[in-house]
mmCIF file of C-alpha atoms in Angstrom:
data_model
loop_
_atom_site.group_PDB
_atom_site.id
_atom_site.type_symbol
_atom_site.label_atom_id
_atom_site.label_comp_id
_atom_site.label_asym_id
_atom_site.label_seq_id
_atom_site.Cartn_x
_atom_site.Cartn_y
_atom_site.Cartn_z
ATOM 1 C CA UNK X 1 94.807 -91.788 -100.079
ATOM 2 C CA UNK X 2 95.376 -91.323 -96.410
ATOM 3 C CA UNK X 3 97.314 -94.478 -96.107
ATOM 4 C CA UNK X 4 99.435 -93.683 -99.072
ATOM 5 C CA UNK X 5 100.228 -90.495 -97.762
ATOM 6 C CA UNK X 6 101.385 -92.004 -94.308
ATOM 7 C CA UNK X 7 103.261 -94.578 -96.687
ATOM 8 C CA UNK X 8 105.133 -92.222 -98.036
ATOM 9 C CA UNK X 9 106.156 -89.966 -95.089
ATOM 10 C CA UNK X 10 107.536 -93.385 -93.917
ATOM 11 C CA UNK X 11 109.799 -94.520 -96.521
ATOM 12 C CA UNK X 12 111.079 -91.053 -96.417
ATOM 13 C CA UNK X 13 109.280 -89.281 -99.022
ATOM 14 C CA UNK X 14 107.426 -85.852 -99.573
ATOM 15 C CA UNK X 15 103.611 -86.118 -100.189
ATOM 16 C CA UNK X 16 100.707 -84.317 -101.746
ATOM 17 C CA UNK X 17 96.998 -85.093 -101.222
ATOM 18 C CA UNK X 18 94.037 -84.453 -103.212
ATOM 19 C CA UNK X 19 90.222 -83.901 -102.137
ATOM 20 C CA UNK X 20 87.193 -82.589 -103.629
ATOM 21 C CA UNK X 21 85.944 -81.408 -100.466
ATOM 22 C CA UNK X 22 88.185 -78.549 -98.347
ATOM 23 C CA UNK X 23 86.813 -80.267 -94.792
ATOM 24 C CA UNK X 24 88.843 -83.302 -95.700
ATOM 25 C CA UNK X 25 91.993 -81.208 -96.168
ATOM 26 C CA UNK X 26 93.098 -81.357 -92.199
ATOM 27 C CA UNK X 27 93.085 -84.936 -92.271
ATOM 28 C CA UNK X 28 95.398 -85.021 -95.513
ATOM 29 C CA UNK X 29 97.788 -82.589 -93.599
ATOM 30 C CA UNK X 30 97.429 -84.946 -90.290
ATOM 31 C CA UNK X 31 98.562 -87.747 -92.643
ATOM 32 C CA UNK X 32 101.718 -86.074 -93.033
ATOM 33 C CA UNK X 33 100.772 -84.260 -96.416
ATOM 34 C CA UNK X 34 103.366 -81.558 -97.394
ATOM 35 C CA UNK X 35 100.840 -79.998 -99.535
ATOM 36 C CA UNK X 36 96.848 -80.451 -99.386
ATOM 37 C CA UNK X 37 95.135 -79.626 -102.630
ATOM 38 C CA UNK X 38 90.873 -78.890 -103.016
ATOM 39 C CA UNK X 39 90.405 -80.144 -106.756
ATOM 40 C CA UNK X 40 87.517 -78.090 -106.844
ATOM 41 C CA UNK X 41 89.631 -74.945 -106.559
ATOM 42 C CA UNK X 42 92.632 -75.734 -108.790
ATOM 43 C CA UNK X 43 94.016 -79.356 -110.308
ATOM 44 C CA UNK X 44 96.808 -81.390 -108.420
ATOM 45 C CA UNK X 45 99.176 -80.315 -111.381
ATOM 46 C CA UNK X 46 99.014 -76.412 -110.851
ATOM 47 C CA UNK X 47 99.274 -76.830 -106.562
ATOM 48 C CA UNK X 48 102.380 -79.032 -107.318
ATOM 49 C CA UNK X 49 103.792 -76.517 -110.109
ATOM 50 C CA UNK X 50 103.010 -73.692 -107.775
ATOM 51 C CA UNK X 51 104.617 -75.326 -104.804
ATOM 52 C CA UNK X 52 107.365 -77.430 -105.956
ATOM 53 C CA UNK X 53 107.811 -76.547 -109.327
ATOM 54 C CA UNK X 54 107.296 -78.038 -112.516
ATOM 55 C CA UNK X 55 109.098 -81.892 -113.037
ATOM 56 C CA UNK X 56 108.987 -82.278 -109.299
ATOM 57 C CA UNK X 57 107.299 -85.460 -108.820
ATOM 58 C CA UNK X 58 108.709 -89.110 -108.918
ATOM 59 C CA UNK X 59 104.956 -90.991 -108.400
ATOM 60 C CA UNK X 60 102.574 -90.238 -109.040
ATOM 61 C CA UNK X 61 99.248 -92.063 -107.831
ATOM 62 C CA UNK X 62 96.491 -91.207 -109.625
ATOM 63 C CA UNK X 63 92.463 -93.018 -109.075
ATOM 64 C CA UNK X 64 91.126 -90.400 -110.894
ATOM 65 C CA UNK X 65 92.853 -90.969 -114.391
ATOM 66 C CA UNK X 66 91.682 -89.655 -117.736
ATOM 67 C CA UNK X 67 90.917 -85.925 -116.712
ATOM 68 C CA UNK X 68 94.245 -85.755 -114.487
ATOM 69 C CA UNK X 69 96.958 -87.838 -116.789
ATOM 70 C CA UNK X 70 98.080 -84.552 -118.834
ATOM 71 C CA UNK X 71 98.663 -82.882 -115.413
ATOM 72 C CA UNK X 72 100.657 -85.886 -114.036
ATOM 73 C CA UNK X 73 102.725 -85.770 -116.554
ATOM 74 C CA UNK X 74 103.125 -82.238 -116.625
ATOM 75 C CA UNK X 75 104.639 -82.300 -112.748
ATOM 76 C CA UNK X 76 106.382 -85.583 -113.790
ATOM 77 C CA UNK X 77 110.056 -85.605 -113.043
ATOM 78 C CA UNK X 78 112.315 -87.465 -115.145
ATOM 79 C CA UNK X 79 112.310 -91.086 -114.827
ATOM 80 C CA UNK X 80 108.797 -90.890 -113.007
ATOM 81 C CA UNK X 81 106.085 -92.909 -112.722
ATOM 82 C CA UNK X 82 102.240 -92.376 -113.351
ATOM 83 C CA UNK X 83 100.538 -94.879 -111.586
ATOM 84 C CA UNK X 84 97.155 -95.499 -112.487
ATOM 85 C CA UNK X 85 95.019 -96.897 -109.166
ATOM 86 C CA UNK X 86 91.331 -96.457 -111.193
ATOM 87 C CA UNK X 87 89.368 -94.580 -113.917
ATOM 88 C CA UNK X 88 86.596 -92.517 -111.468
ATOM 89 C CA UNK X 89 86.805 -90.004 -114.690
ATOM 90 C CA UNK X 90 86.637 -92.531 -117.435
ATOM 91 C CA UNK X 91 89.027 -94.910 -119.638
ATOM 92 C CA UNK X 92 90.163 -92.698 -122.477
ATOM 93 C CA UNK X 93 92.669 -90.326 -122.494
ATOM 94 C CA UNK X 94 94.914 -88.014 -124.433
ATOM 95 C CA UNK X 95 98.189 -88.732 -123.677
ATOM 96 C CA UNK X 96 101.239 -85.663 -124.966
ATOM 97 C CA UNK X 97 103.510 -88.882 -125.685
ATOM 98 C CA UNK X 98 106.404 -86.507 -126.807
ATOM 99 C CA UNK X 99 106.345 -84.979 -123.255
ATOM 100 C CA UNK X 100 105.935 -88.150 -121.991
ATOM 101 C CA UNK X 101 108.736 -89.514 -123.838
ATOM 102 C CA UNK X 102 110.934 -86.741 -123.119
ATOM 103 C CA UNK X 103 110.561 -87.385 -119.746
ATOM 104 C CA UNK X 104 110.729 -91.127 -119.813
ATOM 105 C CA UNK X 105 108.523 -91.043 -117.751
ATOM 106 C CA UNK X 106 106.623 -94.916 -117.159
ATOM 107 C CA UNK X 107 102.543 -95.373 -117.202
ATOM 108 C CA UNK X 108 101.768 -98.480 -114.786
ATOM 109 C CA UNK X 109 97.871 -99.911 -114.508
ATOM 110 C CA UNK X 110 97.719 -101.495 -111.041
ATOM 111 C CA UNK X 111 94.761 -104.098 -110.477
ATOM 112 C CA UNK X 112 95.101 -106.083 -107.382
ATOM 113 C CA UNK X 113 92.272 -108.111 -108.239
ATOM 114 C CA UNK X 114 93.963 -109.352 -111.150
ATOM 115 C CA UNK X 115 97.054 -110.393 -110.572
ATOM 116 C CA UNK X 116 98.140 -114.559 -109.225
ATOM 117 C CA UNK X 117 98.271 -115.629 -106.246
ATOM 118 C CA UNK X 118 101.545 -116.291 -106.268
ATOM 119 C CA UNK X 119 102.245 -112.132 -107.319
ATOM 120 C CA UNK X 120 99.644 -111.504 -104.489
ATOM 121 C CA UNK X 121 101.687 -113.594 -101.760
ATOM 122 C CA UNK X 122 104.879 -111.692 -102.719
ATOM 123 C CA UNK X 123 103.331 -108.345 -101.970
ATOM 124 C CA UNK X 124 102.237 -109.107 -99.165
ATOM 125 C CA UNK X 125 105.249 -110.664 -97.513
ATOM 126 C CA UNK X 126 106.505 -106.969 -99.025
ATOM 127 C CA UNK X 127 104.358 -105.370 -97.116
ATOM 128 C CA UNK X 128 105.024 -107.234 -93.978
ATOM 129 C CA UNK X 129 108.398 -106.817 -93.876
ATOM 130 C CA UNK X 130 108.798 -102.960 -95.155
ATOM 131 C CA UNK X 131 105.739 -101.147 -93.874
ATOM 132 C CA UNK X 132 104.260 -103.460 -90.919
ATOM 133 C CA UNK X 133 107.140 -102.507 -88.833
ATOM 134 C CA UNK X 134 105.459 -99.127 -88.928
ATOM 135 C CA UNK X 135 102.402 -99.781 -87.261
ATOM 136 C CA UNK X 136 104.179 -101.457 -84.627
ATOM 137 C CA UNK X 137 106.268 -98.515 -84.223
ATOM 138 C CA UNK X 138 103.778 -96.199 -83.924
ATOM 139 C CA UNK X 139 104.687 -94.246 -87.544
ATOM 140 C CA UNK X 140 101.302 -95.404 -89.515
ATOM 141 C CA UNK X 141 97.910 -96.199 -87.970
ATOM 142 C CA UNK X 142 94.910 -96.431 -89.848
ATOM 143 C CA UNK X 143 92.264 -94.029 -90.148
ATOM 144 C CA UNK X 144 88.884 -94.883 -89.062
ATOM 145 C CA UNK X 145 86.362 -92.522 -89.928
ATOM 146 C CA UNK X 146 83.010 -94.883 -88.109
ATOM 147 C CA UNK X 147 82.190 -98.204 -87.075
ATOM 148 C CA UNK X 148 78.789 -99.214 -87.534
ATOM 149 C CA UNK X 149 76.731 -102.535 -86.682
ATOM 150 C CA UNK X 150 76.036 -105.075 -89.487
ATOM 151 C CA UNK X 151 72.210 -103.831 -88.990
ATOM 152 C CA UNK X 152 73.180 -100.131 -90.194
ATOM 153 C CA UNK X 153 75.221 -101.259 -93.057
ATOM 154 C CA UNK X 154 72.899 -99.568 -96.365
ATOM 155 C CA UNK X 155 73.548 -96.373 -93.605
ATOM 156 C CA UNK X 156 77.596 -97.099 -93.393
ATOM 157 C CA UNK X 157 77.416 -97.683 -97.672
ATOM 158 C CA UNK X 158 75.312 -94.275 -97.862
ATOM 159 C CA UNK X 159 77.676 -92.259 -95.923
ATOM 160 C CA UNK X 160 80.742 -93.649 -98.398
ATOM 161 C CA UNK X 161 78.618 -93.207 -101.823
ATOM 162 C CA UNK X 162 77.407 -89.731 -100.440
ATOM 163 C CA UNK X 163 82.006 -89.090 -99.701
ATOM 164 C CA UNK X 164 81.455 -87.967 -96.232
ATOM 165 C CA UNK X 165 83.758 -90.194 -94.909
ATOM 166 C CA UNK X 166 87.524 -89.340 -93.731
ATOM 167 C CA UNK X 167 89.235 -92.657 -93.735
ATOM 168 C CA UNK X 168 87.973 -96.214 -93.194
ATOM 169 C CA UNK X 169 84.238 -97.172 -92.153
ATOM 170 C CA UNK X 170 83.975 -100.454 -90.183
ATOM 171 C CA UNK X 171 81.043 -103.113 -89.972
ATOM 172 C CA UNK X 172 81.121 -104.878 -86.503
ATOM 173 C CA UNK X 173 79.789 -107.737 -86.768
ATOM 174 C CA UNK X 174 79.611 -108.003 -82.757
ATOM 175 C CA UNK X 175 77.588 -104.760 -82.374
ATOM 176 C CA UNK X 176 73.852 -104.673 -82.029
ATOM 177 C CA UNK X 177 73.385 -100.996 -81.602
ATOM 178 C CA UNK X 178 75.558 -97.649 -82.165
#
């Protein structure tokens, strides 16, 4: 999420972040979020609506998907796209397809994992060329929330299952003690 924010910002877009927890909302705004939404007070859909208005968004990129699709859509400008990164809230949905229609809007599954090597390869030589450049320039960095030593890893793994991380936890393989 973090990264996708930053992603954004760069290529010149406005961004919105979600969280379930409100102590993750500073990093979302340090991202470069324009809007920083705690799910467990209201849905992405009515913080965009109240915000930016309804039909304001042209991505949408959603790992939560069935219990936020109807909202995507809702904020869904014409011509958008819902892109669906995983299921954390299960595989079936109800879909409004006349809104959806109206809107033509597009549904996309994305699955790295999936996809050949050859589709793989391409995407990355994308992302070398368009958002590399960034890093070098100082415009994305990656956010590490803790590095721990390959002899704490169940503790690095509890800290993710348990969500109290804020960006990326590291095993060094070189440290012996932290």
């Amino acid at each position: 999420g973090l990264a996708a924010i930053q992603v954004a910002r760069f290529l010149g877009a406005r961004a919105a972040g979600t969280s379930r927890s409100s102590g993750k909302l500073p990093a979302i705004v340090r991202a470069g979020a324009d809007l920083a939404i705690d799910t467990t007070e209201r849905s992405f859909a009515e913080a965009v609506e109240e915000r930016w208005g309804r039909d304001a968004v042209d991505v949408v990129l959603d790992p939560v998907g069935a219990a936020t699709l109807a909202g995507d859509v809702r904020v869904l400008r014409t011509g958008g796209r819902v892109i669906i990164l995983s299921m954390l809230s299960g595989a079936r949905a109800e879909l409004d397809i006349a809104a959806f229609w109206a809107k033509r809007g597009r549904l996309i599954g994305s699955a790295l994992r999936a996809r050949p090597r050859e589709e793989k390869a391409q995407l990355v030589a994308r992302f070398r060329e368009e958002i590399l450049p960034g890093f070098a320039a100082g415009k994305l960095s990656v956010d590490v929330d803790s590095v721990f030593p390959a002899a704490r890893s169940a503790e690095a793994f509890e800290r993710m299952k348990a969500n109290r991380n804020v960006g990326k936890i590291l095993i060094d393989w070189n440290l012996t003690s932290a």
